[in-house]
Coordinates of C-alpha atoms in Angstrom, one line a residue:
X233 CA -113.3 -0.9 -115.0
X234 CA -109.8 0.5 -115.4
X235 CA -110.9 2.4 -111.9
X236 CA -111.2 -0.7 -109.8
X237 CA -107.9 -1.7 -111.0
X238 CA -106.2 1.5 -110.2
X239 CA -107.9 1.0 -106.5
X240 CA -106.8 -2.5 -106.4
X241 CA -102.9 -1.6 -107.3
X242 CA -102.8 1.1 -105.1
X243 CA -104.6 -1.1 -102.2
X244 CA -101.5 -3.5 -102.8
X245 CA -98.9 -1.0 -102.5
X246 CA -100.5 0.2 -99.3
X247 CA -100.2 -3.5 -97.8
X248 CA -96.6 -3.7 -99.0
X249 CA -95.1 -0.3 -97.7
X250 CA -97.0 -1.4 -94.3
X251 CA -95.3 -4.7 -94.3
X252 CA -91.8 -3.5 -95.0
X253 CA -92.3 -0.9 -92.2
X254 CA -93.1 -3.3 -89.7
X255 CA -90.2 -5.6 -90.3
X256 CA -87.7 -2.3 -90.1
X257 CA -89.8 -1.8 -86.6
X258 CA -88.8 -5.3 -85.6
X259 CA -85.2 -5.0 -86.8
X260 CA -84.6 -1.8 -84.6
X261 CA -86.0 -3.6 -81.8
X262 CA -84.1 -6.4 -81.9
X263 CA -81.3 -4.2 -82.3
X264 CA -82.0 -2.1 -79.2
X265 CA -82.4 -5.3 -77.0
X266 CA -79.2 -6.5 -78.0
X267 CA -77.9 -3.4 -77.1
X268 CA -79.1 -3.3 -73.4
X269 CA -77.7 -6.5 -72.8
X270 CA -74.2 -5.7 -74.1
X271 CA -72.8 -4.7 -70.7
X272 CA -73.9 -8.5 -69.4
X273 CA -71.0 -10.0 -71.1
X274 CA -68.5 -7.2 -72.0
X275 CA -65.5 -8.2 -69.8
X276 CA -62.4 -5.6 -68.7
X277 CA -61.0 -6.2 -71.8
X278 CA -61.7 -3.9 -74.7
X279 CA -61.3 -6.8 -77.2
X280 CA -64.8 -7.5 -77.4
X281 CA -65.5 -4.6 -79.5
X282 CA -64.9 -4.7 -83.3
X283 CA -65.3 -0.7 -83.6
X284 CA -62.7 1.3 -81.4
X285 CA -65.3 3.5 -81.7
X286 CA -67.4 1.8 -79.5
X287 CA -65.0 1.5 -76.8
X288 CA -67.0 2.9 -73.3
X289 CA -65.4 6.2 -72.8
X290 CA -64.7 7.0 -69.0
X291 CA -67.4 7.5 -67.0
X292 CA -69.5 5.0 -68.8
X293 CA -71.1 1.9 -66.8
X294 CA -68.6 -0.2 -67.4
X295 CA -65.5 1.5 -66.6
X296 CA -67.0 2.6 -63.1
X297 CA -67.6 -0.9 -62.3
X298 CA -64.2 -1.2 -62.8
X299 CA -63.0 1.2 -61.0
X300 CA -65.1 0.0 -58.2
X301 CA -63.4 -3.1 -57.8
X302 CA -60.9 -3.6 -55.0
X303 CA -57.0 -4.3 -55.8
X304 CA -54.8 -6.5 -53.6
X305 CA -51.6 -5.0 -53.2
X306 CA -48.9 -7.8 -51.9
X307 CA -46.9 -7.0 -48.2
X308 CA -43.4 -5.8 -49.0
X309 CA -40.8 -7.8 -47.2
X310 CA -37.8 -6.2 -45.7
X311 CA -34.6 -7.1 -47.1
X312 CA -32.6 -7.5 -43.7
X313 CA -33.8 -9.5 -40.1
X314 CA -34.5 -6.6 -38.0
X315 CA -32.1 -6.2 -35.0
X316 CA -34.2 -5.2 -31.5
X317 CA -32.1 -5.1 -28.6
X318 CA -34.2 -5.6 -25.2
X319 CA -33.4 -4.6 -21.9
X320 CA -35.9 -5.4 -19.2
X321 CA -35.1 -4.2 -15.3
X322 CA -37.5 -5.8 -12.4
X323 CA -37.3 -5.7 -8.6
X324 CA -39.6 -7.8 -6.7
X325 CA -40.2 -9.0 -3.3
X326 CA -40.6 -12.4 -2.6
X327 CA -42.2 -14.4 -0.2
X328 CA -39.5 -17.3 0.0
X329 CA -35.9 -16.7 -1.2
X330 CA -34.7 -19.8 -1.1
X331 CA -38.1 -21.2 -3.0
X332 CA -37.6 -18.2 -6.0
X333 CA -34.0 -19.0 -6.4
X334 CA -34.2 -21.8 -7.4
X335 CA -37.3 -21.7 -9.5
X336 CA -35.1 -18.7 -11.3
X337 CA -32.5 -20.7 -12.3
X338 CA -34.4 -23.7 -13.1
X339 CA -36.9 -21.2 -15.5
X340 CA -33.7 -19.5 -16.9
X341 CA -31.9 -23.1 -18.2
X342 CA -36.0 -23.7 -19.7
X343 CA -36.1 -20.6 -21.3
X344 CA -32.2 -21.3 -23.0
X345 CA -30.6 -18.7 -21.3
X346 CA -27.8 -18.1 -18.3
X347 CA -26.9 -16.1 -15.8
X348 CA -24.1 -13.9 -16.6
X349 CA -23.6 -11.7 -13.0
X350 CA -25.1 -12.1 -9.7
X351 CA -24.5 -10.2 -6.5
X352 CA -26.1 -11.5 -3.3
X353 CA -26.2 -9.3 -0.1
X354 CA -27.9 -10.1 3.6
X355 CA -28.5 -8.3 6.0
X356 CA -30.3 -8.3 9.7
X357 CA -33.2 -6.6 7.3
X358 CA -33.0 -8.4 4.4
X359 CA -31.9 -10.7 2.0
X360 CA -31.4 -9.7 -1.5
X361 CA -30.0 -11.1 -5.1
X362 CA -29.2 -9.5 -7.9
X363 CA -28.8 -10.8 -11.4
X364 CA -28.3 -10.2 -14.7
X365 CA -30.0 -12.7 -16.7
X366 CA -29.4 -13.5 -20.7
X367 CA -32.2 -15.1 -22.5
X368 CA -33.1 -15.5 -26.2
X369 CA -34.8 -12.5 -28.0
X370 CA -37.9 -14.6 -28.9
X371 CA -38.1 -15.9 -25.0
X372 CA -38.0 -12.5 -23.9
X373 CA -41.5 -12.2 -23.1
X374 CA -42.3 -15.1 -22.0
X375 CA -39.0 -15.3 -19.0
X376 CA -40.3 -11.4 -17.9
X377 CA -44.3 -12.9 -17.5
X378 CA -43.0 -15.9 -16.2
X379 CA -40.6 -13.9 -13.3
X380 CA -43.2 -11.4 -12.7
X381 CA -46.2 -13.8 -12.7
X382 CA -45.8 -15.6 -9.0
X383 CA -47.3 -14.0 -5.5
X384 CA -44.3 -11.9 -5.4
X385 CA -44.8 -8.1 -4.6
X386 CA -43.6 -5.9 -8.4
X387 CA -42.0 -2.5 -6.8
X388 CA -40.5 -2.3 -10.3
X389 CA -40.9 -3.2 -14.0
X390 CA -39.2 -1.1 -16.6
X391 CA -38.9 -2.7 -20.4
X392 CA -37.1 -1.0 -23.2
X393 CA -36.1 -1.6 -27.2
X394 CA -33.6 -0.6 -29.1
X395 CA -34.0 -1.2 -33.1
X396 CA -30.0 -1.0 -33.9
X397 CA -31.0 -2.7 -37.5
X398 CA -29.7 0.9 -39.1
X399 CA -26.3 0.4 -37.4
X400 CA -25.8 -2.9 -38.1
X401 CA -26.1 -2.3 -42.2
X402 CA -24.4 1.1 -42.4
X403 CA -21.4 -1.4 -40.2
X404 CA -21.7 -4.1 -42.2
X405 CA -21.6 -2.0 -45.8
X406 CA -18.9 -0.1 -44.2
X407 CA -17.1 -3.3 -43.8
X408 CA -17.2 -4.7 -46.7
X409 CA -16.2 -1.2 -48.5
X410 CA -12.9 -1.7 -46.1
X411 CA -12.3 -5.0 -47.3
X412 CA -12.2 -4.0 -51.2
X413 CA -10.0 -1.0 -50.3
X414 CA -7.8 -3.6 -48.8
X415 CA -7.6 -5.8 -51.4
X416 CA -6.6 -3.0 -53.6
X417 CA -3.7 -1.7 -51.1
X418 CA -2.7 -5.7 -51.4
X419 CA -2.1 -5.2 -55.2
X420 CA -0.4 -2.0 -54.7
X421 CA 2.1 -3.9 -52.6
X422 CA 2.7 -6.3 -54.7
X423 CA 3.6 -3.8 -57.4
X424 CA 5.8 -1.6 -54.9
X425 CA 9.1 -1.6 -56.7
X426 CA 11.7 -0.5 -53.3
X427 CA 11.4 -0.2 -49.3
X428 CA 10.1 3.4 -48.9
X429 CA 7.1 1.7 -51.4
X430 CA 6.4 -1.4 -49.8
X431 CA 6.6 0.4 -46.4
X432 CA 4.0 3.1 -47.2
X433 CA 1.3 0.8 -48.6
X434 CA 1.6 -1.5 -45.6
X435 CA 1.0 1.2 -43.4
X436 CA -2.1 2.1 -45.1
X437 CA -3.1 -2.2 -44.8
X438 CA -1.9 -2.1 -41.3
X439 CA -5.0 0.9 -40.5
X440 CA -7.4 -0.3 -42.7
X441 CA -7.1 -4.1 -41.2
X442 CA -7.8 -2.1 -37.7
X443 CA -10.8 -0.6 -38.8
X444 CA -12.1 -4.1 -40.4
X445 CA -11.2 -5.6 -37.0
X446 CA -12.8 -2.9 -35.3
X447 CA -16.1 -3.2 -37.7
X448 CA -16.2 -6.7 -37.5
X449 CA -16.7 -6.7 -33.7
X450 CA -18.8 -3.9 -33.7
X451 CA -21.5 -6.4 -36.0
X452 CA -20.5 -9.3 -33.7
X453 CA -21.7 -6.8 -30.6
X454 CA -24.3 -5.5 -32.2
X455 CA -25.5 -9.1 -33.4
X456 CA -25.4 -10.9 -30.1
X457 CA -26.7 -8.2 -28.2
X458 CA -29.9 -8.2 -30.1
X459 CA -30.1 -12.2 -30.3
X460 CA -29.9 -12.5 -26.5
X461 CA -31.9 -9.9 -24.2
X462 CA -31.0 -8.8 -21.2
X463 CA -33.4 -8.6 -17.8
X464 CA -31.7 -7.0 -14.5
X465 CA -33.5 -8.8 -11.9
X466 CA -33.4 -8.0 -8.3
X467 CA -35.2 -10.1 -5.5
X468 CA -35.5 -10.4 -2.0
X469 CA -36.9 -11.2 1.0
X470 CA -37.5 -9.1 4.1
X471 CA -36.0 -11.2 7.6
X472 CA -37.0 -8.4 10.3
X473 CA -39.9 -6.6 9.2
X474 CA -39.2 -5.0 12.8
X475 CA -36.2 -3.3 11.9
X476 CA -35.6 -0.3 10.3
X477 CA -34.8 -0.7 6.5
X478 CA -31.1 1.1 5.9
X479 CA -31.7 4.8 4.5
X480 CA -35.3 4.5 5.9
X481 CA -34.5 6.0 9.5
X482 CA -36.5 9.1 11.0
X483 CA -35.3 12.3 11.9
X484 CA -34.9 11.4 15.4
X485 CA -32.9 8.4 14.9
X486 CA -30.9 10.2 12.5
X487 CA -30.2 12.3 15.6
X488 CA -29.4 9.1 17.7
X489 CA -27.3 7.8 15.8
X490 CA -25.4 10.9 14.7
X491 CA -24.7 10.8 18.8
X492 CA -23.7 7.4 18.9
X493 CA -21.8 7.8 16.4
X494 CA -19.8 10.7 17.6
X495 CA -19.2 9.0 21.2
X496 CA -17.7 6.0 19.0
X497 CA -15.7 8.3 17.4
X498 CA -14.3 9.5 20.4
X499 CA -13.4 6.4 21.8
X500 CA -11.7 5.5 18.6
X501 CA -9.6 8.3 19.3
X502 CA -8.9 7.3 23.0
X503 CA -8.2 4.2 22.1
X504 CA -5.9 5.1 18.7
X505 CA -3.5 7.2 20.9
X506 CA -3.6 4.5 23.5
X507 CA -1.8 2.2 20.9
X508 CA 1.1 4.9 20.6
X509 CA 2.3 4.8 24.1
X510 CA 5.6 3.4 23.1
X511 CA 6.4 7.2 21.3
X512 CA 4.5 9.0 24.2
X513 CA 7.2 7.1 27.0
X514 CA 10.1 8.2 24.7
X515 CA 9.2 11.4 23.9
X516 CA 8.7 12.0 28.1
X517 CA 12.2 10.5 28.4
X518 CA 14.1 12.8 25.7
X519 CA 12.7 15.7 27.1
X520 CA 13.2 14.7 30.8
X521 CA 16.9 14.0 29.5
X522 CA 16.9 18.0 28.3
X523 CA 15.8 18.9 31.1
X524 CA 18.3 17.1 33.0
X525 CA 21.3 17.9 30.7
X526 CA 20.5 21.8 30.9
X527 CA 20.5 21.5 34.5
X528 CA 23.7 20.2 35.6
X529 CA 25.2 23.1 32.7
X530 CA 24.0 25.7 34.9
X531 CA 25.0 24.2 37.8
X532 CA 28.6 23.8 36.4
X533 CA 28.4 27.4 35.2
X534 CA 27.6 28.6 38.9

């Protein structure tokens, strides 16, 4: 009897010990899967761990995902308007003079600019204009594609830029350094207690008030040469294609003309001692008069 009780307690126990062990089974389980789904919803922030312990240490899934992820970094703006000065020099050959002229000036009042110099020249070859035109810095572009964009022949097109933004600031902090040395030479004066005083520190006013003058229109240059550009445009039209272009001339006219020439130099020489006849009839009267004057001497002598 007391055997089959002994069998059933230990048959109990048995059950028990394999009941708590499965429950500790689920528990780890439970605990694994919660663990594999941590990185779902763990954020950049380190705040979502309780343990600093179990902060990812580098190299862990997390932290190269975040190192993977792109970072904008914003333009920097520069402090200052740059100052470009633009030059642009064109020569073109037109088809009617009269036609582009006017176009050029109309396009050069659309465009807000002026012409500042013009030189117009004509001869049995040619016709040709030369101008220097002033536009706006941000017209530019468009007046040199606009010029350059008809049926006109381009034997030129040279464009250049100058950033002068460096010189401008160094000027303009050089200025203003000027003006506070002034200001300090204007309290010196004011404290100058005789003549010899008063004229020294007004000497040193008088050349720093030059050099402020001479600042300020360096920035004004400086300023409105890189506000309005500047395009050297030359244009013409050809009258005669038949005749020989000036400084074009072959060898053998070369030789022509250096005969022709010489025959008309001649004849300018002819003609120049032609117009001093006046002196050439008074000199042949003095000497005749010698002549005459010595002779009657001898004959008085004899």
């Amino acid at each position: 009897m007391r055997t089959y009780i002994y069998a059933g307690i230990i048959s109990l126990l048995l059950v028990a010990s394999c009941n708590n062990k499965g429950k500790r089974e689920e528990k780890t389980i439970a605990v694994n899967e919660v663990g594999l789904n941590a990185p779902d919803f763990i954020g950049d922030s380190t705040a979502a761990y309780d343990d600093p312990q179990q902060i990812p240490a580098p190299g862990s899934p997390q932290q190269r995902v975040k190192e993977k992820e792109p970072s904008v970094i914003p333009e920097s703006k520069p402090d200052w308007n740059k100052k470009i000065v633009k030059t642009a020099s064109l020569n073109v050959e037109v088809k009617a003079y009269a036609k582009f002229n006017q176009l050029l000036r109309s396009s050069v009042a659309k465009f807000g600019g002026y012409i500042a110099n013009e030189q117009q020249t004509e001869t049995e070859y040619k016709i040709e204009n030369t101008v220097t035109v002033k536009v706006p810095v941000d017209q530019f572009q468009a007046t040199v594609d606009f010029l350059t964009s008809g049926d006109g022949k381009i034997n030129e097109k040279v464009i250049s830029s100058e950033d002068v933004t460096t010189q401008y600031v160094d000027t303009r902090s050089r200025l203003e350094a000027k003006k506070q040395v002034r200001l300090r030479y204007l309290d010196l004066l004011k404290q100058a207690k005789n003549m010899e005083e008063i004229l020294q520190v007004q000497n040193e006013i008088n050349d720093i008030q030059e050099q402020i003058e001479s600042a300020t229109g360096r920035i004004n240059y400086l300023s409105n040469a890189s506000a309005m550009s500047t395009i050297n445009l030359t244009y013409y039209q050809v009258l005669n294609a038949s005749v020989q272009e000036p400084g074009k001339e072959t060898f053998w006219q070369k030789v022509k003309e250096a005969f022709v020439s010489g025959w008309q130099a001649i004849g300018e020489i002819i003609v120049g001692l032609l117009y001093l006849w006046p002196l050439w009839l008074l000199a042949t009267a003095v000497v005749w008069w010698i002549r005459w004057k010595g002779y009657f001497k001898q004959k008085k002598v004899a």
